[in-house]
Amino acid sequence: MRFRGKIVDIGCIQHFTRVIGTLSKLIKTCVLRITPGNWYFILSERAVNGGIQIWSELPQGHFFDEYAMEGVSEEDDEIFLELAPENLLKALKTAQSAKWLKIKLTKKHTPCLTVEVDLPTLSSHSRTVVHDIPVTVIPRRLWTDFEEPELPHFDVSVVMPQLKLLRNVVEKMKNLSNFVVLSANQMGEMKLMVETDMVSISTHFKDLVNPTSTDPMLNPSQEDRDPQTFYKTRIDIRKLSQFLGSQQFNPTRVICNVVNNRTVHFLLLQDDVSLQYFMPVIAS
């Protein structure tokens, strides 16, 4: 297995850092899948234990100026590594004014992703910083555990309001309850509600966009449904707060997809970068 890549554009370095920063706020460890065309960051916890799922896709051509890899074989031209996003973020933070950034798969005492940063100087001498990030190579027999999550047929999809506004609302609700009911309909409406023995509080958002798509999962048939019907999920308000507070790469759109009383799926989009976040429902 071999991998090496180089990023020269400072805007791409900073964008890449913001994506990794978002991931580091959501998860402690994840699997990095390297293919000829993309980088994927994957987390798949057991939903029965209240776990979340994350699938983030980064096209290599959007970031890397140079990119070369060899997978485990010609037939399986991919590499799967387990790492801590926080360690990668620490290395990337040193590159925010770099002339270039290189990432290589190396073998030190253990397998590592080696990040080499060329920093600007006032003299003709170069100043290079090297970070070795320990990784664990995932054997081929376990790759099926990290396949892209299968999307269910959603009951409703809605483009969320500004995440900063949502975060402020959720932070206040978090003081009242451990759970929040998120609901939406096909009329561009979304609600957040918390209930206690003493009080019930809800916040309503209107005039949102219901995305249309040729994909039936993002554009469910409404022939026999009332578009004003709300579909809801009851979720952990702290995990929702963590998700809303983690965003650093400023997505252009965040779509919330709901399967009534089953799951909520958030899709973050910016240019060619996407991040999917699956949050399990908490039984009432």
Coordinates of N, CA and C in Angstrom, one line a residue, residues 6-173:
K6 N -0.3 16.1 -2.2 CA 0.3 17.4 -2.0 C -0.8 18.4 -2.2
I7 N -1.0 19.4 -1.3 CA -1.9 20.5 -1.4 C -1.1 21.8 -1.4
V8 N -1.3 22.6 -2.4 CA -0.5 23.8 -2.6 C -1.4 25.0 -2.3
D9 N -2.6 25.0 -2.8 CA -3.4 26.2 -2.6 C -3.8 26.4 -1.1
I10 N -3.5 27.6 -0.6 CA -3.8 27.9 0.8 C -5.3 27.8 1.1
G11 N -6.1 28.2 0.2 CA -7.5 28.1 0.4 C -8.0 26.7 0.6
C12 N -7.4 25.8 -0.2 CA -7.7 24.4 -0.1 C -7.2 23.8 1.2
I13 N -6.0 24.2 1.7 CA -5.5 23.8 2.9 C -6.4 24.2 4.1
Q14 N -6.9 25.4 4.0 CA -7.7 25.9 5.1 C -9.1 25.3 5.1
H15 N -9.6 25.0 3.9 CA -10.9 24.3 3.7 C -10.8 22.9 4.3
F16 N -9.8 22.2 3.9 CA -9.5 20.9 4.4 C -9.4 20.8 5.9
T17 N -8.8 21.8 6.5 CA -8.7 21.9 7.9 C -10.0 22.1 8.6
R18 N -10.9 22.9 8.0 CA -12.2 23.1 8.6 C -13.1 21.9 8.5
V19 N -12.9 21.1 7.4 CA -13.7 19.9 7.4 C -13.2 18.9 8.5
I20 N -11.9 18.8 8.6 CA -11.4 17.9 9.7 C -11.7 18.4 11.0
G21 N -11.8 19.7 11.2 CA -12.2 20.3 12.5 C -13.6 20.0 12.8
T22 N -14.5 20.0 11.8 CA -15.9 19.6 12.1 C -15.9 18.1 12.5
L23 N -15.2 17.3 11.9 CA -15.2 15.8 12.2 C -14.7 15.6 13.6
S24 N -13.6 16.4 14.0 CA -13.0 16.2 15.3 C -13.9 16.5 16.4
K25 N -14.9 17.4 16.2 CA -15.8 17.8 17.2 C -16.9 16.8 17.4
L26 N -17.1 15.9 16.4 CA -18.2 15.0 16.4 C -17.7 13.6 16.9
I27 N -16.5 13.2 16.6 CA -16.1 11.8 16.8 C -14.6 11.8 17.3
K28 N -14.3 10.8 18.1 CA -12.9 10.7 18.6 C -12.0 9.9 17.7
T29 N -12.6 8.8 17.1 CA -11.9 8.0 16.1 C -12.8 7.7 15.0
C30 N -12.2 7.4 13.8 CA -13.0 7.1 12.6 C -12.2 6.3 11.7
V31 N -12.8 5.9 10.6 CA -12.0 5.2 9.6 C -11.9 6.1 8.4
L32 N -10.7 6.2 7.9 CA -10.4 6.9 6.6 C -10.2 5.9 5.5
R33 N -11.1 6.1 4.5 CA -11.0 5.2 3.3 C -10.4 6.1 2.2
I34 N -9.3 5.6 1.6 CA -8.7 6.3 0.6 C -8.9 5.5 -0.7
T35 N -9.4 6.2 -1.7 CA -9.6 5.6 -3.1 C -9.0 6.4 -4.1
P36 N -8.9 6.0 -5.4 CA -8.3 6.8 -6.4 C -9.0 8.2 -6.6
G37 N -10.3 8.2 -6.2 CA -11.0 9.5 -6.5 C -11.4 10.3 -5.3
N38 N -11.5 9.6 -4.1 CA -12.0 10.3 -3.0 C -11.3 9.9 -1.7
W39 N -11.5 10.8 -0.7 CA -11.3 10.4 0.7 C -12.6 10.3 1.4
Y40 N -12.8 9.3 2.2 CA -14.0 9.2 3.0 C -13.7 9.1 4.5
F41 N -14.4 9.8 5.3 CA -14.3 9.6 6.8 C -15.6 8.9 7.2
I42 N -15.5 7.8 8.0 CA -16.6 7.0 8.3 C -16.6 6.6 9.7
L43 N -17.8 6.7 10.3 CA -18.1 6.2 11.7 C -19.4 5.5 11.6
S44 N -19.4 4.3 12.2 CA -20.6 3.5 12.2 C -20.7 2.8 13.5
E45 N -21.4 3.5 14.4 CA -21.7 2.9 15.7 C -23.0 2.1 15.7
R46 N -23.2 1.2 16.6 CA -24.4 0.4 16.7 C -25.6 1.3 17.1
A47 N -26.6 1.4 16.2 CA -27.8 2.2 16.5 C -28.5 1.7 17.7
V48 N -28.5 0.4 17.9 CA -29.2 -0.2 19.1 C -28.7 0.3 20.4
N49 N -27.4 0.8 20.4 CA -26.8 1.3 21.5 C -26.8 2.9 21.5
G50 N -27.7 3.4 20.7 CA -27.8 4.9 20.6 C -26.7 5.5 19.8
G51 N -26.0 4.7 19.0 CA -24.9 5.2 18.2 C -25.3 6.0 17.0
I52 N -24.3 6.8 16.5 CA -24.5 7.6 15.4 C -23.8 7.0 14.2
Q53 N -24.1 7.5 13.0 CA -23.3 7.1 11.8 C -22.9 8.4 11.1
I54 N -21.7 8.4 10.6 CA -21.2 9.5 9.8 C -20.5 9.0 8.5
W55 N -20.8 9.7 7.5 CA -20.2 9.4 6.2 C -19.9 10.7 5.5
S56 N -18.6 11.0 5.4 CA -18.2 12.3 4.8 C -17.3 12.0 3.6
E57 N -17.6 12.6 2.5 CA -17.0 12.4 1.2 C -16.2 13.6 0.7
L58 N -14.9 13.5 0.4 CA -14.1 14.6 0.0 C -13.5 14.2 -1.4
P59 N -13.9 14.8 -2.5 CA -13.2 14.5 -3.8 C -11.8 14.9 -3.7
Q60 N -10.8 14.0 -4.1 CA -9.4 14.4 -3.9 C -9.1 15.5 -4.9
G61 N -9.7 15.6 -6.1 CA -9.4 16.6 -7.0 C -9.8 18.0 -6.5
H62 N -10.6 18.1 -5.5 CA -11.1 19.4 -5.0 C -10.0 20.0 -4.1
F63 N -9.1 19.1 -3.5 CA -8.1 19.6 -2.6 C -6.7 19.4 -3.0
F64 N -6.4 18.2 -3.6 CA -5.0 17.8 -3.8 C -4.5 18.3 -5.2
D65 N -3.3 18.8 -5.3 CA -2.6 19.2 -6.5 C -1.9 18.0 -7.1
E66 N -1.4 17.1 -6.2 CA -0.7 15.9 -6.6 C -1.3 14.8 -5.7
Y67 N -1.5 13.6 -6.4 CA -2.3 12.5 -5.7 C -1.9 11.2 -6.3
A68 N -1.3 10.3 -5.5 CA -0.9 9.0 -6.0 C -1.1 8.0 -4.9
M69 N -1.7 6.8 -5.3 CA -2.0 5.8 -4.3 C -1.9 4.4 -5.0
E70 N -1.6 3.4 -4.2 CA -1.8 2.0 -4.5 C -2.5 1.3 -3.4
G71 N -3.6 0.7 -3.7 CA -4.3 0.0 -2.7 C -3.7 -1.4 -2.3
V72 N -4.5 -2.2 -1.6 CA -4.0 -3.5 -1.2 C -3.7 -4.4 -2.3
S73 N -4.4 -4.2 -3.5 CA -4.2 -5.0 -4.7 C -4.8 -4.3 -5.8
E74 N -4.6 -4.8 -7.1 CA -5.2 -4.2 -8.2 C -6.7 -4.3 -8.2
E75 N -7.2 -5.4 -7.7 CA -8.6 -5.5 -7.6 C -9.3 -4.7 -6.5
D76 N -8.6 -4.5 -5.4 CA -9.1 -3.7 -4.3 C -8.1 -2.5 -4.1
D77 N -8.3 -1.6 -5.0 CA -7.4 -0.4 -5.0 C -7.9 0.6 -4.0
E78 N -7.9 0.3 -2.8 CA -8.3 1.1 -1.7 C -7.5 0.9 -0.5
I79 N -7.5 1.9 0.5 CA -6.8 1.8 1.7 C -7.8 2.2 2.8
F80 N -7.9 1.4 3.9 CA -8.7 1.7 5.0 C -7.8 1.9 6.3
L81 N -7.9 3.0 6.9 CA -7.1 3.3 8.1 C -8.0 3.8 9.2
E82 N -7.7 3.5 10.4 CA -8.4 4.0 11.6 C -7.5 5.1 12.2
L83 N -8.1 6.2 12.5 CA -7.3 7.3 13.1 C -8.1 8.2 14.0
A84 N -7.5 9.1 14.7 CA -8.2 10.1 15.5 C -8.2 11.4 14.7
P85 N -9.3 12.0 14.3 CA -9.4 13.2 13.5 C -8.7 14.4 14.3
E86 N -8.7 14.4 15.6 CA -8.1 15.4 16.4 C -6.6 15.5 16.1
N87 N -5.9 14.3 16.0 CA -4.5 14.3 15.7 C -4.2 14.9 14.3
L88 N -5.0 14.6 13.4 CA -4.8 15.1 12.0 C -5.1 16.6 12.1
L89 N -6.1 17.1 12.8 CA -6.4 18.5 12.9 C -5.2 19.3 13.5
K90 N -4.6 18.7 14.5 CA -3.4 19.4 15.2 C -2.3 19.6 14.1
A91 N -2.1 18.6 13.3 CA -1.1 18.8 12.2 C -1.5 19.9 11.2
L92 N -2.7 19.9 10.8 CA -3.2 20.8 9.8 C -3.2 22.2 10.3
K93 N -3.4 22.4 11.6 CA -3.4 23.8 12.2 C -2.1 24.5 12.0
T94 N -1.0 23.7 11.9 CA 0.3 24.3 11.7 C 0.5 24.7 10.3
A95 N -0.4 24.4 9.4 CA -0.2 24.7 8.0 C -1.1 25.8 7.4
Q96 N -1.7 26.7 8.3 CA -2.6 27.7 7.8 C -2.0 28.8 7.1
S97 N -0.6 28.9 7.0 CA 0.0 29.9 6.2 C 1.1 29.2 5.4
A98 N 1.0 27.9 5.2 CA 2.0 27.1 4.5 C 2.1 27.3 3.0
K99 N 3.3 27.1 2.5 CA 3.5 27.1 1.0 C 3.0 25.9 0.4
W100 N 3.1 24.8 1.1 CA 2.5 23.5 0.6 C 2.4 22.6 1.8
L101 N 1.6 21.5 1.6 CA 1.3 20.5 2.6 C 1.4 19.1 1.9
K102 N 2.1 18.2 2.5 CA 2.2 16.9 1.9 C 1.7 15.9 3.0
I103 N 1.0 14.9 2.5 CA 0.5 13.8 3.4 C 0.9 12.5 2.7
K104 N 1.6 11.6 3.5 CA 2.1 10.4 3.0 C 1.7 9.3 4.0
L105 N 1.5 8.1 3.5 CA 1.4 6.9 4.3 C 2.8 6.3 4.6
T106 N 3.2 6.3 5.8 CA 4.6 5.8 6.1 C 4.6 4.7 7.1
K107 N 5.8 4.1 7.3 CA 5.9 3.1 8.3 C 7.1 3.5 9.2
K108 N 6.7 3.9 10.4 CA 7.7 4.3 11.4 C 7.8 3.1 12.4
H109 N 7.6 3.3 13.6 CA 7.5 2.2 14.5 C 6.2 1.5 14.3
T110 N 5.2 2.3 13.9 CA 3.9 1.8 13.6 C 3.5 2.5 12.3
P111 N 2.4 2.1 11.6 CA 1.9 2.8 10.4 C 1.5 4.2 10.8
C112 N 1.8 5.2 9.9 CA 1.5 6.6 10.2 C 1.1 7.3 8.9
L113 N 0.2 8.3 9.1 CA 0.1 9.3 8.1 C 1.0 10.4 8.5
T114 N 2.0 10.7 7.6 CA 3.0 11.7 7.9 C 2.6 13.0 7.2
V115 N 2.4 14.0 7.9 CA 2.1 15.4 7.4 C 3.3 16.2 7.4
E116 N 3.7 16.7 6.2 CA 4.9 17.5 6.1 C 4.4 18.9 5.6
V117 N 4.8 19.9 6.4 CA 4.4 21.3 6.1 C 5.6 22.2 5.8
D118 N 5.5 22.9 4.7 CA 6.6 23.8 4.3 C 6.1 25.3 4.7
L119 N 6.7 25.8 5.7 CA 6.3 27.1 6.2 C 7.1 28.3 5.6
P120 N 6.5 29.4 5.4 CA 7.2 30.6 4.9 C 8.3 31.1 5.9
T121 N 9.4 31.6 5.4 CA 10.4 32.2 6.2 C 10.8 33.6 5.6
L122 N 11.5 34.3 6.4 CA 12.1 35.6 6.0 C 13.4 35.5 5.3
S123 N 14.0 34.3 5.3 CA 15.3 34.0 4.7 C 15.1 33.1 3.5
S124 N 16.2 32.7 2.9 CA 16.2 31.8 1.8 C 16.1 30.3 2.3
H125 N 16.2 30.1 3.6 CA 16.2 28.7 4.1 C 14.7 28.3 4.2
S126 N 14.5 27.0 4.0 CA 13.2 26.5 4.2 C 13.0 26.0 5.6
R127 N 11.7 26.0 6.0 CA 11.4 25.6 7.4 C 10.2 24.6 7.3
T128 N 10.6 23.3 7.6 CA 9.6 22.2 7.4 C 9.3 21.6 8.7
V129 N 8.0 21.4 8.9 CA 7.5 20.8 10.1 C 6.9 19.4 9.7
V130 N 7.2 18.4 10.5 CA 6.7 17.0 10.2 C 5.9 16.5 11.3
H131 N 4.7 16.0 11.1 CA 3.9 15.3 12.1 C 3.7 13.9 11.7
D132 N 3.9 13.0 12.6 CA 3.6 11.6 12.4 C 2.3 11.2 13.1
I133 N 1.3 10.8 12.4 CA 0.0 10.5 13.0 C -0.2 9.0 13.0
P134 N -0.3 8.4 14.2 CA -0.4 6.9 14.2 C -1.8 6.5 13.6
V135 N -1.8 5.5 12.8 CA -3.0 4.9 12.2 C -3.0 3.4 12.4
T136 N -4.1 2.8 12.3 CA -4.3 1.3 12.3 C -4.8 0.9 10.9
V137 N -4.1 0.0 10.3 CA -4.6 -0.5 9.0 C -5.7 -1.5 9.2
I138 N -6.8 -1.2 8.5 CA -8.0 -2.1 8.6 C -7.8 -3.2 7.6
P139 N -7.8 -4.5 8.0 CA -7.7 -5.6 7.1 C -8.8 -5.7 6.1
R140 N -8.6 -6.3 4.9 CA -9.6 -6.4 3.9 C -10.8 -7.1 4.3
R141 N -10.7 -8.1 5.2 CA -11.9 -8.8 5.6 C -12.9 -8.0 6.4
L142 N -12.5 -6.8 6.9 CA -13.4 -6.0 7.7 C -13.9 -4.8 6.9
W143 N -13.6 -4.7 5.6 CA -14.0 -3.5 4.9 C -15.5 -3.4 4.8
T144 N -16.2 -4.5 4.7 CA -17.7 -4.5 4.6 C -18.4 -3.8 5.8
D145 N -17.7 -3.7 6.9 CA -18.2 -3.0 8.1 C -18.3 -1.5 7.9
F146 N -17.7 -1.0 6.8 CA -17.6 0.4 6.6 C -18.1 0.9 5.2
E147 N -19.1 0.2 4.8 CA -19.8 0.5 3.5 C -20.7 1.7 3.8
E148 N -21.0 2.5 2.7 CA -21.9 3.6 2.8 C -23.2 3.2 3.3
P149 N -23.7 3.9 4.3 CA -25.0 3.6 4.9 C -26.2 3.6 3.8
E150 N -27.0 2.6 3.9 CA -28.2 2.6 3.0 C -29.2 3.6 3.5
L151 N -29.6 4.5 2.6 CA -30.6 5.5 2.9 C -32.0 4.9 2.9
P152 N -32.8 5.2 3.9 CA -34.2 4.7 3.9 C -35.0 5.7 3.0
H153 N -36.3 5.3 2.8 CA -37.2 6.3 2.1 C -37.7 7.3 3.1
F154 N -37.3 8.5 2.9 CA -37.6 9.6 3.9 C -39.1 10.0 3.7
D155 N -39.7 10.3 4.9 CA -41.1 10.8 4.8 C -41.1 12.3 4.5
V156 N -40.1 13.0 4.8 CA -40.0 14.4 4.5 C -38.6 14.9 4.5
S157 N -38.3 15.9 3.6 CA -37.0 16.5 3.5 C -37.2 18.0 3.6
V158 N -36.3 18.7 4.3 CA -36.4 20.1 4.4 C -35.1 20.7 4.6
V159 N -34.8 21.9 3.9 CA -33.6 22.6 4.1 C -33.7 23.4 5.4
M160 N -32.7 23.2 6.2 CA -32.8 23.7 7.6 C -32.5 25.2 7.6
P161 N -33.0 25.9 8.6 CA -32.6 27.4 8.7 C -31.2 27.5 9.1
Q162 N -30.7 28.7 9.3 CA -29.3 29.0 9.7 C -29.0 28.2 10.9
L163 N -27.8 27.5 10.8 CA -27.4 26.6 11.9 C -27.1 27.4 13.2
K164 N -26.6 28.6 13.0 CA -26.4 29.5 14.2 C -27.6 29.8 15.0
L165 N -28.7 30.1 14.2 CA -30.0 30.3 14.9 C -30.5 29.0 15.6
L166 N -30.4 27.9 14.9 CA -30.8 26.6 15.5 C -30.1 26.3 16.7
R167 N -28.8 26.6 16.7 CA -27.9 26.3 17.8 C -28.3 27.1 19.0
N168 N -28.6 28.3 18.8 CA -29.1 29.2 19.9 C -30.3 28.7 20.6
V169 N -31.3 28.2 19.7 CA -32.5 27.7 20.2 C -32.3 26.4 21.0
V170 N -31.5 25.5 20.4 CA -31.3 24.2 21.1 C -30.5 24.4 22.4
E171 N -29.6 25.3 22.4 CA -28.8 25.5 23.7 C -29.7 26.0 24.8
K172 N -30.8 26.7 24.5 CA -31.7 27.2 25.6 C -32.6 26.0 26.0
M173 N -33.0 25.2 25.0 CA -33.9 24.0 25.3 C -33.2 23.0 26.0

